[in-house]
């Protein structure tokens, strides 16, 4: 009877240890999946990732023809954010999401300005030597936006290098990422992992 | 010897179960602490919370005298976000953070517009019947911003009701929160906890 109990307890322990270890292994995971055609499967949980900033170049400030007329809410996956704090560089497998939100209203009780309307698109960029060995900096760019509105695409094919990467290559602040527009990333770069009185305000 | 092994395994199991349970209990935690004077201790990890939106009412669109001239990056704590998805209401202990970022530049390679500069302030609002029984909706508002720039305050005292709460009371979209400016919250309200093909695009 004691032996049976022993075996049972061992089994329970192994289940629990395995369960806890799975969480630990997840720490090193990437936050994206490529399908068998080499297309990126649309990420879904990015609104729980780390927000880094929102550039805004509206139509009415660009003669009605802005290249990017929407609010661009940009997120980075949590593990790459943690690594960027630690090392100041983008790890293999870094993914940033750009969620497009149209300009909703231009006046509110708080004053005149720009206020977010509705979600109208989704884009992503990934740094991966494994997946994109020939792209400058190993960064590739994807869109899931439906040009006619409505449902986002389930997968996205990497853009040609000239469409996104060339501009990121020449103008982005830190290794193809426009950190000059993302205060959260500028504050995080190399700050370390611990919260201290010195870096708290920067986090 | 078998008995000794049995006891050892039982002890290990208990340690692991306790460790896993501690994580579960954390799920119900609040994300703020009041000090012994009833002031709010400045939260530090809010950039890992859930981003909900950025209203912008710059000086140059308000005759140089905007009431809120900065980008306002707004976050909600993760558990209150989860509860809002589930119930569509703000739980006891909900905290939202408003991080103030000045307008950095107004032109970039992507066009003319507004780009985030540097962090210049931090504010918070909390809904708590326990802590603020006499405030409308049980919401109280706090600022840690240093008016002369520089280091944020370590604690913040609740504003008088007329300073923040009266406007939130009359104009905010959902129980004192300006959800009309926060697409992430509008999409989340009552959507449930599971990711499904129907609500994925809304998350």
Short mmCIF file of C-alpha atoms in Angstrom, two decimals:
data_model
loop_
_atom_site.label_atom_id
_atom_site.label_comp_id
_atom_site.label_asym_id
_atom_site.label_seq_id
_atom_site.Cartn_x
_atom_site.Cartn_y
_atom_site.Cartn_z
CA UNK A 1 0.00 0.00 0.00
CA UNK A 2 2.85 2.34 0.89
CA UNK A 3 4.48 1.52 -2.43
CA UNK A 4 1.28 2.37 -4.32
CA UNK A 5 1.07 5.70 -2.49
CA UNK A 6 4.71 6.34 -3.32
CA UNK A 7 4.13 5.69 -7.01
CA UNK A 8 1.02 7.89 -7.02
CA UNK A 9 2.83 10.77 -5.32
CA UNK A 10 5.73 10.42 -7.74
CA UNK A 11 3.33 10.61 -10.68
CA UNK A 12 1.59 13.69 -9.29
CA UNK A 13 4.94 15.33 -8.64
CA UNK A 14 6.08 14.67 -12.20
CA UNK A 15 2.88 16.16 -13.61
CA UNK A 16 3.28 19.29 -11.51
CA UNK A 17 7.00 19.63 -12.25
CA UNK A 18 6.31 19.24 -15.97
CA UNK A 19 3.54 21.84 -15.77
CA UNK A 20 5.79 24.37 -14.01
CA UNK A 21 8.69 23.68 -16.38
CA UNK A 22 6.51 24.32 -19.40
CA UNK A 23 5.99 27.85 -18.10
CA UNK A 24 9.74 28.28 -17.69
CA UNK A 25 10.49 27.07 -21.20
CA UNK A 26 7.87 29.47 -22.56
CA UNK A 27 10.06 32.34 -21.36
CA UNK A 28 12.43 31.75 -24.27
CA UNK A 29 9.67 31.28 -26.83
CA UNK A 30 9.08 33.41 -29.87
CA UNK A 31 5.69 35.03 -30.32
CA UNK A 32 5.03 34.15 -33.95
CA UNK A 33 4.41 31.15 -36.18
CA UNK A 34 5.17 30.75 -39.89
CA UNK A 35 2.91 28.45 -41.89
CA UNK A 36 4.12 25.78 -44.33
CA UNK A 37 4.16 28.33 -47.19
CA UNK A 38 6.51 30.63 -45.28
CA UNK A 39 3.74 33.11 -44.49
CA UNK A 40 3.28 34.65 -41.06
CA UNK A 41 0.17 33.52 -39.18
CA UNK A 42 -1.58 36.61 -37.84
CA UNK A 43 -0.71 37.11 -34.16
CA UNK A 44 -3.76 37.53 -31.91
CA UNK A 45 -2.66 38.39 -28.38
CA UNK A 46 -0.48 41.40 -29.15
CA UNK A 47 -2.65 43.80 -27.11
CA UNK A 48 -1.23 42.13 -24.02
CA UNK A 49 2.34 42.78 -25.25
CA UNK A 50 4.44 45.88 -24.50
CA UNK A 51 3.21 49.13 -26.05
CA UNK A 52 6.04 51.36 -27.31
CA UNK A 53 4.51 54.40 -29.05
CA UNK A 54 2.10 55.86 -31.62
CA UNK A 55 3.31 57.91 -34.60
CA UNK A 56 0.57 59.96 -36.27
CA UNK A 57 0.79 61.47 -39.79
CA UNK A 58 -2.83 62.33 -40.62
CA UNK A 59 -4.17 63.14 -44.08
CA UNK A 60 -5.06 66.72 -43.15
CA UNK A 61 -1.39 67.45 -42.38
CA UNK A 62 -0.19 65.86 -45.64
CA UNK A 63 -2.30 67.45 -48.39
CA UNK A 64 -4.89 64.72 -48.03
CA UNK A 65 -2.43 62.09 -49.25
CA UNK A 66 -0.56 60.77 -46.23
CA UNK A 67 1.44 57.60 -46.83
CA UNK A 68 0.37 56.47 -43.37
CA UNK A 69 -2.85 58.35 -42.49
CA UNK A 70 -3.70 56.30 -39.36
CA UNK A 71 -2.60 56.20 -35.75
CA UNK A 72 0.07 53.48 -35.59
CA UNK A 73 -0.03 51.72 -32.22
CA UNK A 74 3.22 49.78 -31.96
CA UNK A 75 3.84 46.81 -29.65
CA UNK A 76 6.85 44.54 -29.00
CA UNK A 77 6.65 41.00 -27.64
CA UNK A 78 7.40 40.83 -23.89
CA UNK A 79 10.50 38.64 -24.08
CA UNK A 80 12.19 40.78 -26.71
CA UNK A 81 11.38 43.84 -24.56
CA UNK A 82 13.02 42.14 -21.58
CA UNK A 83 16.06 41.27 -23.69
CA UNK A 84 16.30 44.82 -25.04
CA UNK A 85 16.37 46.13 -21.47
CA UNK A 86 19.14 43.67 -20.68
CA UNK A 87 21.29 43.85 -23.83
CA UNK A 88 20.16 46.93 -25.74
CA UNK A 89 19.78 44.86 -28.91
CA UNK A 90 16.99 43.02 -30.73
CA UNK A 91 17.11 39.30 -30.13
CA UNK A 92 16.64 36.62 -32.81
CA UNK A 93 12.87 36.29 -33.09
CA UNK A 94 11.93 39.85 -32.09
CA UNK A 95 8.47 40.77 -33.35
CA UNK A 96 6.86 44.21 -33.40
CA UNK A 97 3.22 44.78 -34.24
CA UNK A 98 1.76 47.92 -35.81
CA UNK A 99 -1.99 48.18 -35.26
CA UNK A 100 -3.69 50.77 -37.47
CA UNK A 101 -6.46 52.92 -35.97
CA UNK A 102 -8.24 55.60 -37.99
CA UNK A 103 -8.71 59.17 -36.77
CA UNK A 104 -12.06 59.12 -34.99
CA UNK A 105 -12.89 62.66 -33.89
CA UNK A 106 -10.90 65.88 -33.83
CA UNK A 107 -12.59 67.58 -30.90
CA UNK A 108 -13.54 66.53 -27.39
CA UNK A 109 -14.22 68.08 -23.99
CA UNK A 110 -10.43 68.12 -23.47
CA UNK A 111 -9.78 70.27 -26.56
CA UNK A 112 -9.08 70.06 -30.28
CA UNK A 113 -6.78 67.30 -31.42
CA UNK A 114 -6.69 63.76 -32.71
CA UNK A 115 -8.64 60.93 -31.09
CA UNK A 116 -8.51 57.26 -31.99
CA UNK A 117 -11.44 55.81 -33.92
CA UNK A 118 -11.69 52.20 -35.09
CA UNK A 119 -9.16 49.47 -35.86
CA UNK A 120 -8.56 49.27 -39.60
CA UNK A 121 -5.43 47.19 -40.05
CA UNK A 122 -2.55 45.19 -38.69
CA UNK A 123 1.10 44.89 -39.69
CA UNK A 124 4.16 43.15 -38.24
CA UNK A 125 7.93 43.06 -38.51
CA UNK A 126 10.22 40.24 -37.41
CA UNK A 127 13.98 39.97 -37.05
CA UNK A 128 15.11 36.43 -37.73
CA UNK A 129 18.32 35.19 -39.27
CA UNK A 130 16.76 31.74 -39.40
CA UNK A 131 13.72 32.83 -41.42
CA UNK A 132 15.04 35.87 -43.33
CA UNK A 133 18.77 35.29 -43.91
CA UNK A 134 18.85 37.49 -47.03
CA UNK A 135 16.92 40.52 -45.74
CA UNK A 136 18.91 43.57 -44.60
CA UNK A 137 19.35 43.21 -40.83
CA UNK A 138 17.30 40.00 -41.10
CA UNK A 139 14.09 42.02 -40.76
CA UNK A 140 10.95 41.14 -42.76
CA UNK A 141 7.63 43.01 -42.91
CA UNK A 142 4.06 41.75 -43.19
CA UNK A 143 0.53 43.12 -43.52
CA UNK A 144 -2.81 41.55 -42.62
CA UNK A 145 -4.82 44.62 -43.56
CA UNK A 146 -7.82 44.14 -45.80
CA UNK A 147 -7.66 47.04 -48.30
CA UNK A 148 -11.44 47.04 -48.65
CA UNK A 149 -11.97 47.01 -44.87
CA UNK A 150 -13.45 44.16 -42.90
CA UNK A 151 -11.78 40.98 -41.72
CA UNK A 152 -8.01 40.85 -41.44
CA UNK A 153 -6.11 38.20 -43.41
CA UNK A 154 -5.28 34.97 -41.62
CA UNK A 155 -1.69 34.98 -42.92
CA UNK A 156 0.69 37.52 -44.42
CA UNK A 157 3.47 37.19 -47.02
CA UNK A 158 6.74 39.10 -46.49
CA UNK A 159 6.95 42.36 -48.46
CA UNK A 160 9.69 42.86 -51.03
CA UNK A 161 12.79 44.45 -49.47
CA UNK A 162 12.34 47.76 -51.27
CA UNK A 163 8.81 48.26 -49.95
CA UNK A 164 9.61 48.60 -46.23
CA UNK A 165 13.10 47.55 -45.35
CA UNK A 166 14.99 50.11 -47.43
CA UNK A 167 13.42 53.05 -45.57
CA UNK A 168 13.83 51.37 -42.19
CA UNK A 169 17.44 50.70 -43.14
CA UNK A 170 18.23 54.33 -43.90
CA UNK A 171 16.11 56.20 -41.34
CA UNK A 172 15.31 54.07 -38.27
CA UNK A 173 17.08 54.93 -35.02
CA UNK A 174 18.24 51.54 -33.81
CA UNK A 175 18.79 48.55 -36.09
CA UNK A 176 15.77 49.08 -38.40
CA UNK A 177 13.41 50.11 -35.56
CA UNK A 178 12.22 53.75 -35.39
CA UNK A 179 13.18 54.16 -31.72
CA UNK A 180 13.30 57.93 -32.22
CA UNK A 181 9.46 57.76 -32.14
CA UNK A 182 9.17 55.20 -29.34
CA UNK A 183 10.01 56.67 -25.92
CA UNK A 184 9.31 53.36 -24.18
CA UNK A 185 12.09 51.68 -26.15
CA UNK A 186 14.55 54.56 -25.75
CA UNK A 187 14.02 54.40 -21.97
CA UNK A 188 14.34 50.61 -21.92
CA UNK A 189 17.51 50.18 -23.99
CA UNK A 190 20.14 48.54 -21.80
CA UNK A 191 18.52 49.76 -18.57
CA UNK A 192 18.86 46.32 -16.99
CA UNK A 193 16.31 44.00 -15.48
CA UNK A 194 15.85 45.37 -11.96
CA UNK A 195 13.64 48.25 -10.85
CA UNK A 196 15.82 50.76 -8.98
CA UNK A 197 15.18 54.32 -7.76
CA UNK A 198 17.45 55.48 -10.60
CA UNK A 199 15.71 53.76 -13.48
CA UNK A 200 12.13 53.60 -12.19
CA UNK A 201 11.07 56.82 -13.87
CA UNK A 202 12.57 55.53 -17.11
CA UNK A 203 10.60 52.31 -17.15
CA UNK B 1 13.92 3.76 3.35
CA UNK B 2 10.75 3.67 1.27
CA UNK B 3 8.96 5.66 3.97
CA UNK B 4 11.71 8.27 3.94
CA UNK B 5 11.46 8.59 0.15
CA UNK B 6 7.69 8.89 0.48
CA UNK B 7 8.00 11.73 3.00
CA UNK B 8 10.60 13.49 0.87
CA UNK B 9 8.45 13.27 -2.25
CA UNK B 10 5.41 14.53 -0.31
CA UNK B 11 7.43 17.53 0.90
CA UNK B 12 8.67 18.33 -2.59
CA UNK B 13 5.13 18.05 -3.92
CA UNK B 14 3.83 20.44 -1.28
CA UNK B 15 6.52 23.00 -2.07
CA UNK B 16 5.71 22.85 -5.79
CA UNK B 17 1.94 22.98 -5.25
CA UNK B 18 2.36 25.96 -2.92
CA UNK B 19 4.55 27.70 -5.47
CA UNK B 20 1.99 27.18 -8.26
CA UNK B 21 -0.88 28.30 -6.01
CA UNK B 22 0.88 31.54 -5.17
CA UNK B 23 0.73 32.41 -8.85
CA UNK B 24 -2.98 31.67 -8.92
CA UNK B 25 -3.68 33.89 -5.91
CA UNK B 26 -1.85 36.76 -7.57
CA UNK B 27 -4.53 36.74 -10.26
CA UNK B 28 -6.93 38.50 -7.89
CA UNK B 29 -4.38 41.10 -6.72
CA UNK B 30 -4.73 44.84 -7.14
CA UNK B 31 -1.92 46.76 -8.80
CA UNK B 32 -1.58 49.66 -6.40
CA UNK B 33 -0.61 50.43 -2.80
CA UNK B 34 -1.78 53.30 -0.59
CA UNK B 35 0.65 54.55 2.05
CA UNK B 36 -0.24 55.21 5.72
CA UNK B 37 -1.27 58.79 4.87
CA UNK B 38 -3.82 57.60 2.31
CA UNK B 39 -1.62 58.66 -0.62
CA UNK B 40 -1.03 56.46 -3.68
CA UNK B 41 2.49 55.07 -4.02
CA UNK B 42 3.67 55.67 -7.59
CA UNK B 43 3.23 52.51 -9.66
CA UNK B 44 6.37 51.46 -11.53
CA UNK B 45 5.60 48.52 -13.80
CA UNK B 46 2.69 50.00 -15.75
CA UNK B 47 4.52 49.79 -19.11
CA UNK B 48 3.98 46.04 -18.94
CA UNK B 49 0.20 46.56 -18.42
CA UNK B 50 -2.43 46.79 -21.17
CA UNK B 51 -2.23 49.85 -23.41
CA UNK B 52 -5.65 51.24 -24.35
CA UNK B 53 -5.14 54.46 -26.35
CA UNK B 54 -3.52 57.89 -26.74
CA UNK B 55 -5.59 61.09 -26.92
CA UNK B 56 -3.66 64.09 -28.28
CA UNK B 57 -4.71 67.75 -27.89
CA UNK B 58 -1.54 69.70 -28.74
CA UNK B 59 -0.94 73.37 -27.96
CA UNK B 60 -0.78 74.35 -31.64
CA UNK B 61 -4.36 73.15 -32.14
CA UNK B 62 -5.61 74.99 -29.02
CA UNK B 63 -4.35 78.57 -29.40
CA UNK B 64 -1.16 77.67 -27.55
CA UNK B 65 -3.08 76.98 -24.35
CA UNK B 66 -4.16 73.33 -24.39
CA UNK B 67 -5.42 72.01 -21.07
CA UNK B 68 -3.63 68.75 -21.90
CA UNK B 69 -0.85 69.57 -24.41
CA UNK B 70 0.88 66.15 -24.24
CA UNK B 71 0.35 62.71 -25.72
CA UNK B 72 -1.57 60.75 -23.07
CA UNK B 73 -0.58 57.09 -23.17
CA UNK B 74 -3.22 55.25 -21.15
CA UNK B 75 -2.80 51.78 -19.60
CA UNK B 76 -5.07 49.54 -17.51
CA UNK B 77 -3.87 46.84 -15.12
CA UNK B 78 -4.01 43.34 -16.66
CA UNK B 79 -6.51 41.81 -14.24
CA UNK B 80 -9.01 44.64 -14.60
CA UNK B 81 -8.66 44.30 -18.40
CA UNK B 82 -9.41 40.60 -18.11
CA UNK B 83 -12.42 41.32 -15.91
CA UNK B 84 -13.66 44.00 -18.32
CA UNK B 85 -13.54 41.47 -21.15
CA UNK B 86 -15.51 39.05 -19.01
CA UNK B 87 -18.08 41.35 -17.34
CA UNK B 88 -17.98 44.64 -19.28
CA UNK B 89 -17.59 46.57 -16.00
CA UNK B 90 -14.72 47.99 -13.94
CA UNK B 91 -13.88 45.81 -10.98
CA UNK B 92 -13.18 47.07 -7.43
CA UNK B 93 -9.51 48.06 -7.55
CA UNK B 94 -9.31 48.96 -11.24
CA UNK B 95 -6.35 51.26 -11.93
CA UNK B 96 -5.63 53.20 -15.12
CA UNK B 97 -2.36 55.03 -15.72
CA UNK B 98 -1.92 58.11 -17.89
CA UNK B 99 1.70 58.63 -18.92
CA UNK B 100 2.41 62.09 -20.35
CA UNK B 101 4.79 62.38 -23.32
CA UNK B 102 5.59 65.71 -24.92
CA UNK B 103 5.37 66.34 -28.67
CA UNK B 104 8.86 65.56 -29.95
CA UNK B 105 8.99 66.35 -33.64
CA UNK B 106 6.34 67.25 -36.19
CA UNK B 107 7.99 65.84 -39.30
CA UNK B 108 9.64 62.57 -40.21
CA UNK B 109 10.41 60.46 -43.26
CA UNK B 110 6.83 59.15 -43.02
CA UNK B 111 5.27 62.61 -43.31
CA UNK B 112 4.10 65.59 -41.25
CA UNK B 113 2.39 64.83 -38.00
CA UNK B 114 2.95 64.35 -34.30
CA UNK B 115 5.72 62.17 -32.90
CA UNK B 116 6.32 61.30 -29.27
CA UNK B 117 9.21 63.04 -27.51
CA UNK B 118 10.11 62.52 -23.85
CA UNK B 119 8.22 61.38 -20.75
CA UNK B 120 7.16 64.40 -18.70
CA UNK B 121 4.56 63.16 -16.25
CA UNK B 122 2.46 60.43 -14.75
CA UNK B 123 -1.14 60.30 -13.51
CA UNK B 124 -3.45 57.57 -12.27
CA UNK B 125 -7.10 56.89 -11.53
CA UNK B 126 -8.48 54.15 -9.29
CA UNK B 127 -12.00 52.84 -8.71
CA UNK B 128 -12.36 51.59 -5.14
CA UNK B 129 -15.39 51.62 -2.88
CA UNK B 130 -13.09 50.58 -0.06
CA UNK B 131 -10.70 53.54 -0.46
CA UNK B 132 -12.96 56.22 -2.00
CA UNK B 133 -16.49 55.61 -0.69
CA UNK B 134 -17.53 59.26 -1.09
CA UNK B 135 -16.19 59.93 -4.62
CA UNK B 136 -18.66 59.80 -7.53
CA UNK B 137 -18.47 56.28 -8.95
CA UNK B 138 -15.78 55.58 -6.32
CA UNK B 139 -13.12 56.94 -8.70
CA UNK B 140 -10.18 59.02 -7.41
CA UNK B 141 -7.42 60.75 -9.44
CA UNK B 142 -3.73 61.25 -8.71
CA UNK B 143 -0.71 62.98 -10.22
CA UNK B 144 2.99 62.28 -9.76
CA UNK B 145 4.08 64.91 -12.26
CA UNK B 146 6.76 67.35 -11.17
CA UNK B 147 5.56 70.75 -12.49
CA UNK B 148 9.16 71.94 -12.86
CA UNK B 149 10.22 68.79 -14.70
CA UNK B 150 12.57 66.18 -13.38
CA UNK B 151 11.89 63.36 -10.95
CA UNK B 152 8.35 62.17 -10.44
CA UNK B 153 6.85 62.28 -6.93
CA UNK B 154 7.05 59.10 -4.87
CA UNK B 155 3.42 59.40 -3.76
CA UNK B 156 0.30 61.27 -4.93
CA UNK B 157 -2.66 62.71 -3.00
CA UNK B 158 -6.17 62.34 -4.46
CA UNK B 159 -7.40 65.43 -6.33
CA UNK B 160 -10.53 67.24 -5.11
CA UNK B 161 -13.65 65.86 -6.80
CA UNK B 162 -14.25 68.99 -8.88
CA UNK B 163 -10.78 68.88 -10.46
CA UNK B 164 -11.11 65.62 -12.41
CA UNK B 165 -14.11 63.58 -11.43
CA UNK B 166 -16.82 66.06 -12.40
CA UNK B 167 -15.72 66.10 -16.06
CA UNK B 168 -15.25 62.34 -16.15
CA UNK B 169 -18.71 62.03 -14.61
CA UNK B 170 -20.43 64.11 -17.28
CA UNK B 171 -18.47 63.19 -20.42
CA UNK B 172 -16.78 59.78 -20.15
CA UNK B 173 -18.20 56.94 -22.21
CA UNK B 174 -18.34 54.11 -19.69
CA UNK B 175 -18.50 54.66 -15.92
CA UNK B 176 -16.05 57.61 -15.72
CA UNK B 177 -13.61 56.15 -18.29
CA UNK B 178 -13.30 57.86 -21.70
CA UNK B 179 -13.79 54.65 -23.65
CA UNK B 180 -14.86 56.73 -26.67
CA UNK B 181 -11.11 57.45 -27.12
CA UNK B 182 -9.84 53.95 -26.27
CA UNK B 183 -10.50 51.44 -29.05
CA UNK B 184 -8.81 48.64 -27.12
CA UNK B 185 -11.37 48.97 -24.33
CA UNK B 186 -14.35 49.32 -26.67
CA UNK B 187 -13.27 46.10 -28.42
CA UNK B 188 -12.69 44.31 -25.11
CA UNK B 189 -15.94 45.17 -23.31
CA UNK B 190 -17.79 41.95 -22.54
CA UNK B 191 -16.04 40.05 -25.37
CA UNK B 192 -15.35 37.08 -23.09
CA UNK B 193 -12.14 35.34 -22.16
CA UNK B 194 -11.49 33.02 -25.07
CA UNK B 195 -9.89 33.80 -28.41
CA UNK B 196 -12.30 32.75 -31.16
CA UNK B 197 -12.35 33.40 -34.91
CA UNK B 198 -15.23 35.81 -34.26
CA UNK B 199 -13.56 38.00 -31.66
CA UNK B 200 -9.90 37.66 -32.61
CA UNK B 201 -9.88 40.77 -34.74
CA UNK B 202 -11.46 42.68 -31.87
CA UNK B 203 -8.81 41.71 -29.36
#
